[in-house]
Short mmCIF file of C-alpha atoms in Angstrom, two decimals:
data_model
loop_
_atom_site.label_atom_id
_atom_site.label_comp_id
_atom_site.label_asym_id
_atom_site.label_seq_id
_atom_site.Cartn_x
_atom_site.Cartn_y
_atom_site.Cartn_z
CA UNK A 13 -0.13 -0.10 0.12
CA UNK A 14 1.93 3.14 1.02
CA UNK A 15 5.68 2.91 1.31
CA UNK A 16 7.89 5.89 2.18
CA UNK A 17 11.58 5.75 2.06
CA UNK A 18 14.17 8.16 3.35
CA UNK A 19 11.73 10.97 2.70
CA UNK A 20 13.25 14.62 3.10
CA UNK A 21 11.16 17.69 2.50
CA UNK A 22 11.87 21.33 3.14
CA UNK A 23 9.92 24.81 3.18
CA UNK A 24 11.74 27.58 1.73
CA UNK A 25 15.18 25.87 2.13
CA UNK A 26 14.26 24.48 5.45
CA UNK A 27 14.38 21.08 6.06
CA UNK A 28 10.90 19.98 8.01
CA UNK A 29 11.29 16.05 7.43
CA UNK A 30 14.56 14.60 7.81
CA UNK A 31 14.46 11.10 6.52
CA UNK A 32 11.15 9.41 7.03
CA UNK A 33 10.82 5.63 6.43
CA UNK A 34 7.29 4.17 7.00
CA UNK A 35 5.38 1.13 5.61
CA UNK A 36 1.45 0.91 5.81
CA UNK A 37 -0.10 -2.42 4.50
CA UNK A 38 -3.18 -2.73 2.92
CA UNK A 39 -5.95 -3.16 5.93
CA UNK A 40 -3.91 -1.78 8.38
CA UNK A 41 -4.35 1.15 10.74
CA UNK A 42 -1.30 2.97 11.85
CA UNK A 43 -1.22 5.96 14.53
CA UNK A 44 1.24 8.74 14.01
CA UNK A 45 1.62 10.59 17.40
CA UNK A 46 4.03 13.30 18.27
CA UNK A 47 4.16 17.00 19.48
CA UNK A 48 3.55 20.13 17.96
CA UNK A 49 5.92 21.04 15.29
CA UNK A 50 7.24 17.40 14.97
CA UNK A 51 6.39 17.15 11.27
CA UNK A 52 3.26 14.88 11.29
CA UNK A 53 0.91 17.25 9.33
CA UNK A 54 3.69 18.06 6.83
CA UNK A 55 3.99 14.22 5.99
CA UNK A 56 0.14 14.26 5.60
CA UNK A 57 0.26 17.25 3.17
CA UNK A 58 3.55 15.88 1.39
CA UNK A 59 1.55 12.47 0.88
CA UNK A 60 -1.44 14.20 -0.61
CA UNK A 61 0.83 16.44 -3.01
CA UNK A 62 0.68 19.93 -1.17
CA UNK A 63 2.81 21.89 -3.62
CA UNK A 64 3.97 24.32 -0.85
CA UNK A 65 6.26 21.60 0.28
CA UNK A 66 9.52 20.60 -1.67
CA UNK A 67 10.46 16.99 -1.67
CA UNK A 68 14.24 16.96 -1.30
CA UNK A 69 15.16 13.26 -1.61
CA UNK A 70 13.19 10.04 -1.10
CA UNK A 71 10.67 8.00 -2.62
CA UNK A 72 6.73 7.64 -1.96
CA UNK A 73 4.79 5.37 -3.69
CA UNK A 74 1.05 3.73 -3.11
CA UNK A 75 0.41 0.36 -4.48
CA UNK A 76 3.97 0.45 -6.21
CA UNK A 77 3.20 3.74 -7.99
CA UNK A 78 5.53 6.53 -7.67
CA UNK A 79 3.50 9.73 -6.52
CA UNK A 80 6.50 11.99 -7.33
CA UNK A 81 5.07 13.94 -10.32
CA UNK A 82 1.23 13.65 -9.49
CA UNK A 83 -0.84 16.29 -8.63
CA UNK A 84 -3.28 16.19 -5.69
CA UNK A 85 -6.33 15.48 -7.86
CA UNK A 86 -4.36 12.86 -9.64
CA UNK A 87 -3.42 11.16 -6.26
CA UNK A 88 -7.04 11.46 -4.97
CA UNK A 89 -8.02 9.68 -8.24
CA UNK A 90 -5.88 6.73 -6.99
CA UNK A 91 -7.51 6.68 -3.74
CA UNK A 92 -5.80 8.83 -1.29
CA UNK A 93 -8.01 10.86 1.00
CA UNK A 94 -6.86 13.60 3.22
CA UNK A 95 -9.14 14.90 6.16
CA UNK A 96 -8.24 18.37 6.61
CA UNK A 97 -7.31 19.70 10.28
CA UNK A 98 -8.68 23.02 9.37
CA UNK A 99 -11.03 22.27 6.39
CA UNK A 100 -11.79 25.27 4.09
CA UNK A 101 -15.07 26.68 3.47
CA UNK A 102 -16.36 26.46 -0.20
CA UNK A 103 -19.65 28.88 -0.50
CA UNK A 104 -21.90 27.49 -3.24
CA UNK A 105 -20.77 23.89 -3.37
CA UNK A 106 -23.24 21.75 -1.08
CA UNK A 107 -22.02 18.80 0.87
CA UNK A 108 -23.81 16.49 -1.32
CA UNK A 109 -23.20 17.88 -4.38
CA UNK A 110 -19.54 17.43 -3.79
CA UNK A 111 -19.77 14.03 -2.48
CA UNK A 112 -21.94 13.01 -5.69
CA UNK A 113 -19.20 14.61 -8.24
CA UNK A 114 -16.27 12.97 -6.40
CA UNK A 115 -17.94 9.67 -6.25
CA UNK A 116 -18.98 9.78 -10.07
CA UNK A 117 -15.57 11.08 -10.94
CA UNK A 118 -13.82 8.23 -9.08
CA UNK A 119 -16.26 5.80 -10.90
CA UNK A 120 -15.61 7.34 -14.26
CA UNK A 121 -11.70 7.14 -13.84
CA UNK A 122 -12.00 3.36 -13.29
CA UNK A 123 -13.47 3.29 -16.88
CA UNK A 124 -11.32 3.16 -20.12
CA UNK A 125 -11.20 6.14 -22.33
CA UNK A 126 -13.69 8.17 -19.75
CA UNK A 127 -12.36 11.52 -19.02
CA UNK A 128 -12.99 14.09 -16.10
CA UNK A 129 -11.66 17.51 -15.29
CA UNK A 130 -11.01 18.88 -11.82
CA UNK A 131 -10.81 22.00 -9.91
CA UNK A 132 -7.58 22.44 -8.01
CA UNK A 133 -8.10 25.15 -5.20
CA UNK A 134 -5.15 26.22 -3.30
CA UNK A 135 -5.57 30.05 -3.09
CA UNK A 136 -5.17 29.58 0.86
CA UNK A 137 -2.31 26.77 0.52
CA UNK A 138 0.18 28.83 2.55
CA UNK A 139 -2.29 29.76 5.32
CA UNK A 140 -4.53 26.93 5.60
CA UNK A 141 -1.78 24.36 4.22
CA UNK A 142 -5.17 22.80 2.33
CA UNK A 143 -5.42 21.01 -0.83
CA UNK A 144 -8.87 20.54 -2.16
CA UNK A 145 -9.63 18.74 -5.19
CA UNK A 146 -13.01 19.05 -6.48
CA UNK A 147 -14.48 17.39 -9.52
CA UNK A 148 -16.66 19.70 -11.64
CA UNK A 149 -17.20 17.91 -14.58
CA UNK A 150 -19.37 14.79 -14.75
CA UNK A 151 -20.11 12.58 -17.58
CA UNK A 152 -23.66 11.20 -17.86
CA UNK A 153 -24.12 7.20 -18.47
CA UNK A 154 -21.23 5.89 -16.30
CA UNK A 155 -23.41 3.57 -14.17
CA UNK A 156 -23.53 5.90 -11.22
CA UNK A 157 -26.71 5.20 -8.98
CA UNK A 158 -27.33 8.68 -7.66
CA UNK A 159 -30.48 7.63 -5.90
CA UNK A 160 -28.63 4.46 -4.44
CA UNK A 161 -25.89 6.66 -3.45
CA UNK A 162 -27.90 9.34 -1.78
CA UNK A 163 -29.66 6.62 0.45
CA UNK A 164 -26.02 5.36 1.53
CA UNK A 165 -25.17 8.76 2.50
CA UNK A 166 -28.21 9.32 4.45
CA UNK A 167 -27.42 6.10 6.53
CA UNK A 168 -23.98 7.41 7.31
CA UNK A 169 -25.35 10.82 8.20
CA UNK A 170 -27.45 9.14 10.95
CA UNK A 171 -24.25 7.04 12.26
CA UNK A 172 -22.83 10.40 12.48
CA UNK A 173 -25.87 11.90 14.24
CA UNK A 174 -26.44 14.14 11.44
CA UNK A 175 -29.56 15.38 9.91
CA UNK A 176 -30.57 15.11 6.16
CA UNK A 177 -30.51 19.00 5.79
CA UNK A 178 -26.46 18.70 6.54
CA UNK A 179 -26.14 17.69 2.76
CA UNK A 180 -27.83 20.65 1.41
CA UNK A 181 -25.52 23.17 3.27
CA UNK A 182 -22.37 24.69 1.70
CA UNK A 183 -19.11 22.51 2.20
CA UNK A 184 -17.83 23.63 5.72
CA UNK A 185 -19.57 27.31 5.49
CA UNK A 186 -20.76 27.98 8.98
CA UNK A 187 -19.83 24.57 10.20
CA UNK A 188 -19.11 23.88 13.94
CA UNK A 189 -15.57 22.39 14.80
CA UNK A 190 -17.42 19.21 15.39
CA UNK A 191 -19.40 19.37 12.35
CA UNK A 192 -16.23 19.87 10.49
CA UNK A 193 -14.56 16.70 11.79
CA UNK A 194 -18.09 14.62 11.29
CA UNK A 195 -18.08 16.25 7.25
CA UNK A 196 -14.48 14.86 6.74
CA UNK A 197 -15.45 11.40 8.38
CA UNK A 198 -18.54 11.39 6.22
CA UNK A 199 -16.49 11.98 3.10
CA UNK A 200 -14.46 8.98 3.95
CA UNK A 201 -17.23 6.80 4.59
CA UNK A 202 -19.22 7.79 1.34
CA UNK A 203 -16.16 7.74 -1.07
CA UNK A 204 -14.37 4.77 0.31
CA UNK A 205 -10.85 5.62 -0.34
CA UNK A 206 -8.04 3.18 -0.40
CA UNK A 207 -5.82 5.14 1.86
CA UNK A 208 -7.08 7.51 4.47
CA UNK A 209 -5.13 10.03 6.27
CA UNK A 210 -6.76 11.49 9.22
CA UNK A 211 -4.82 14.67 10.38
CA UNK A 212 -5.83 15.39 14.13
CA UNK A 213 -9.49 14.16 13.29
CA UNK A 214 -10.12 13.98 17.25
CA UNK A 215 -8.91 17.39 18.16
CA UNK A 216 -11.59 19.28 19.90
CA UNK A 217 -13.88 16.70 20.19
CA UNK A 218 -16.14 15.93 23.25
CA UNK A 219 -16.61 12.38 24.32
CA UNK A 220 -19.62 11.76 22.54
CA UNK A 221 -18.26 12.92 19.44
CA UNK A 222 -15.01 11.17 19.80
CA UNK A 223 -17.15 7.82 20.33
CA UNK A 224 -18.80 8.55 16.93
CA UNK A 225 -15.61 9.36 15.15
CA UNK A 226 -14.11 6.37 16.46
CA UNK A 227 -17.04 4.08 15.34
CA UNK A 228 -17.15 5.36 12.04
CA UNK A 229 -13.54 4.50 11.61
CA UNK A 230 -13.87 1.02 12.83
CA UNK A 231 -17.03 0.71 10.31
CA UNK A 232 -15.02 1.69 7.67
CA UNK A 233 -12.03 -0.38 8.29
CA UNK A 234 -14.63 -3.50 8.46
CA UNK A 235 -16.46 -2.69 5.47
CA UNK A 236 -13.28 -1.36 3.16
CA UNK A 237 -11.07 -4.17 4.35
CA UNK A 238 -8.36 -3.43 2.05
CA UNK A 239 -8.10 0.15 2.58
CA UNK A 240 -5.49 1.32 5.24
CA UNK A 241 -5.85 4.43 7.89
CA UNK A 242 -3.03 6.92 8.73
CA UNK A 243 -4.61 8.40 11.96
CA UNK A 244 -2.36 11.71 13.41
CA UNK A 245 -2.79 12.56 16.71
CA UNK A 246 -1.08 14.27 19.67
CA UNK A 247 -3.06 12.21 22.34
CA UNK A 248 -4.03 8.53 22.99
CA UNK A 249 -7.52 9.09 24.08
CA UNK A 250 -9.42 8.21 20.70
CA UNK A 251 -7.53 4.77 21.03
CA UNK A 252 -9.63 3.71 23.91
CA UNK A 253 -11.99 3.32 21.13
CA UNK A 254 -9.98 2.47 18.44
CA UNK A 255 -7.31 -0.42 17.99
CA UNK A 256 -4.40 0.47 15.81
CA UNK A 257 -2.32 -2.24 14.30
CA UNK A 258 0.92 0.01 14.80
CA UNK A 259 1.81 3.14 16.43
CA UNK A 260 4.77 5.52 15.61
CA UNK A 261 6.23 8.36 17.35
CA UNK A 262 7.63 11.39 15.49
CA UNK A 263 10.05 13.92 16.93
CA UNK A 264 12.04 16.57 15.00
CA UNK A 265 11.27 15.58 11.45
CA UNK A 266 11.83 11.75 12.31
CA UNK A 267 9.90 8.70 13.05
CA UNK A 268 12.10 7.60 16.14
CA UNK A 269 10.19 4.82 17.53
CA UNK A 270 7.50 2.10 16.53
CA UNK A 271 5.42 -0.49 18.09
CA UNK A 272 1.99 -1.56 19.39
CA UNK A 273 -0.80 0.08 21.28
CA UNK A 274 1.40 -0.07 24.26
CA UNK A 275 3.54 2.63 22.99
CA UNK A 276 0.65 4.79 22.68
CA UNK A 277 -0.15 4.05 26.43
CA UNK A 278 3.64 4.75 27.47
CA UNK A 279 3.00 8.40 26.04
CA UNK A 280 0.20 8.89 27.68
CA UNK A 281 1.74 7.70 31.09
CA UNK A 282 5.42 9.41 30.47
CA UNK A 283 4.54 12.24 27.78
CA UNK A 284 6.88 12.83 25.06
CA UNK A 285 9.95 13.72 26.97
CA UNK A 286 10.78 10.42 27.49
CA UNK A 287 11.76 9.84 23.96
CA UNK A 288 14.22 12.87 24.23
CA UNK A 289 16.98 10.77 25.78
CA UNK A 290 19.94 9.57 23.76
CA UNK A 291 19.03 5.94 24.68
CA UNK A 292 15.60 5.92 23.01
CA UNK A 293 17.00 7.94 20.32
CA UNK A 294 19.47 5.48 19.37
CA UNK A 295 19.64 3.60 16.14
CA UNK A 296 18.83 0.31 17.87
CA UNK A 297 15.14 1.99 18.78
CA UNK A 298 14.50 3.23 15.44
CA UNK A 299 12.34 0.75 13.64
CA UNK A 300 12.67 0.94 9.87
CA UNK A 301 9.56 -0.16 7.54
CA UNK A 302 11.03 -3.86 7.34
CA UNK A 303 11.03 -4.08 11.10
CA UNK A 304 8.18 -1.92 12.28
CA UNK A 305 5.72 -4.72 12.59
CA UNK A 306 7.02 -5.80 15.98
CA UNK A 307 6.28 -5.09 19.73
CA UNK A 308 7.57 -1.92 21.37
CA UNK A 309 11.08 -2.41 22.26
#
């Protein structure tokens, strides 16, 4: 699925990612934890193709396909989905309109000689660090069942405790913080991408909303068993309701330790300061993708 090798990334000449190695297999849930400024969100944006970041060296592939020269909309069509930490408001584009167009474009993309256009909005890329591919042309007669899709989306709305009127609202416009988070999860459920990156989807959520989001992620992994999830977070609290396959600790632009759920519990108990010692930052404790499928060392 996702393979990252020796990835180095800079912004305006400053190195942010300093040699990332990570492997995420099909159907796996990986959690990336770390303090503010460690490079977690930068990694998410780089995987999605945010042009603000410069890839200095390294390799990034999904299902063996090199992402280096692919634009964000091309990556979206490959099945990569990023739930933004700070989603941008898009007046005039309804929630369901966006979902319908994105879903139909994904179906059309899988068919030979079927073309679709896209709109790449990045006017706020530097301030919001957001890249939003929106599909704005749809070909008819591609076998898309709009009525069935709407019924499916309504079921997801009910699971997320959202009303049907939510689909009529402009995308993220006037949404509360919790609604924005659930909007991103709704998109994940409806579009069924192969690689899901959730950037701090748990931030700012109360206990009830956190349980809803965690339940939706579990539902997604059950029904899309070959899809993978990379969950980025500061805290272990969402892991009370969601069991990942692997946990990685990121500090100062590097993944310094990988392990199982016990690693997240260790962070919750001891804090990130535990990983500042030379002993835990030694090479013997840095697990590369080939050996990252082990227990905490």
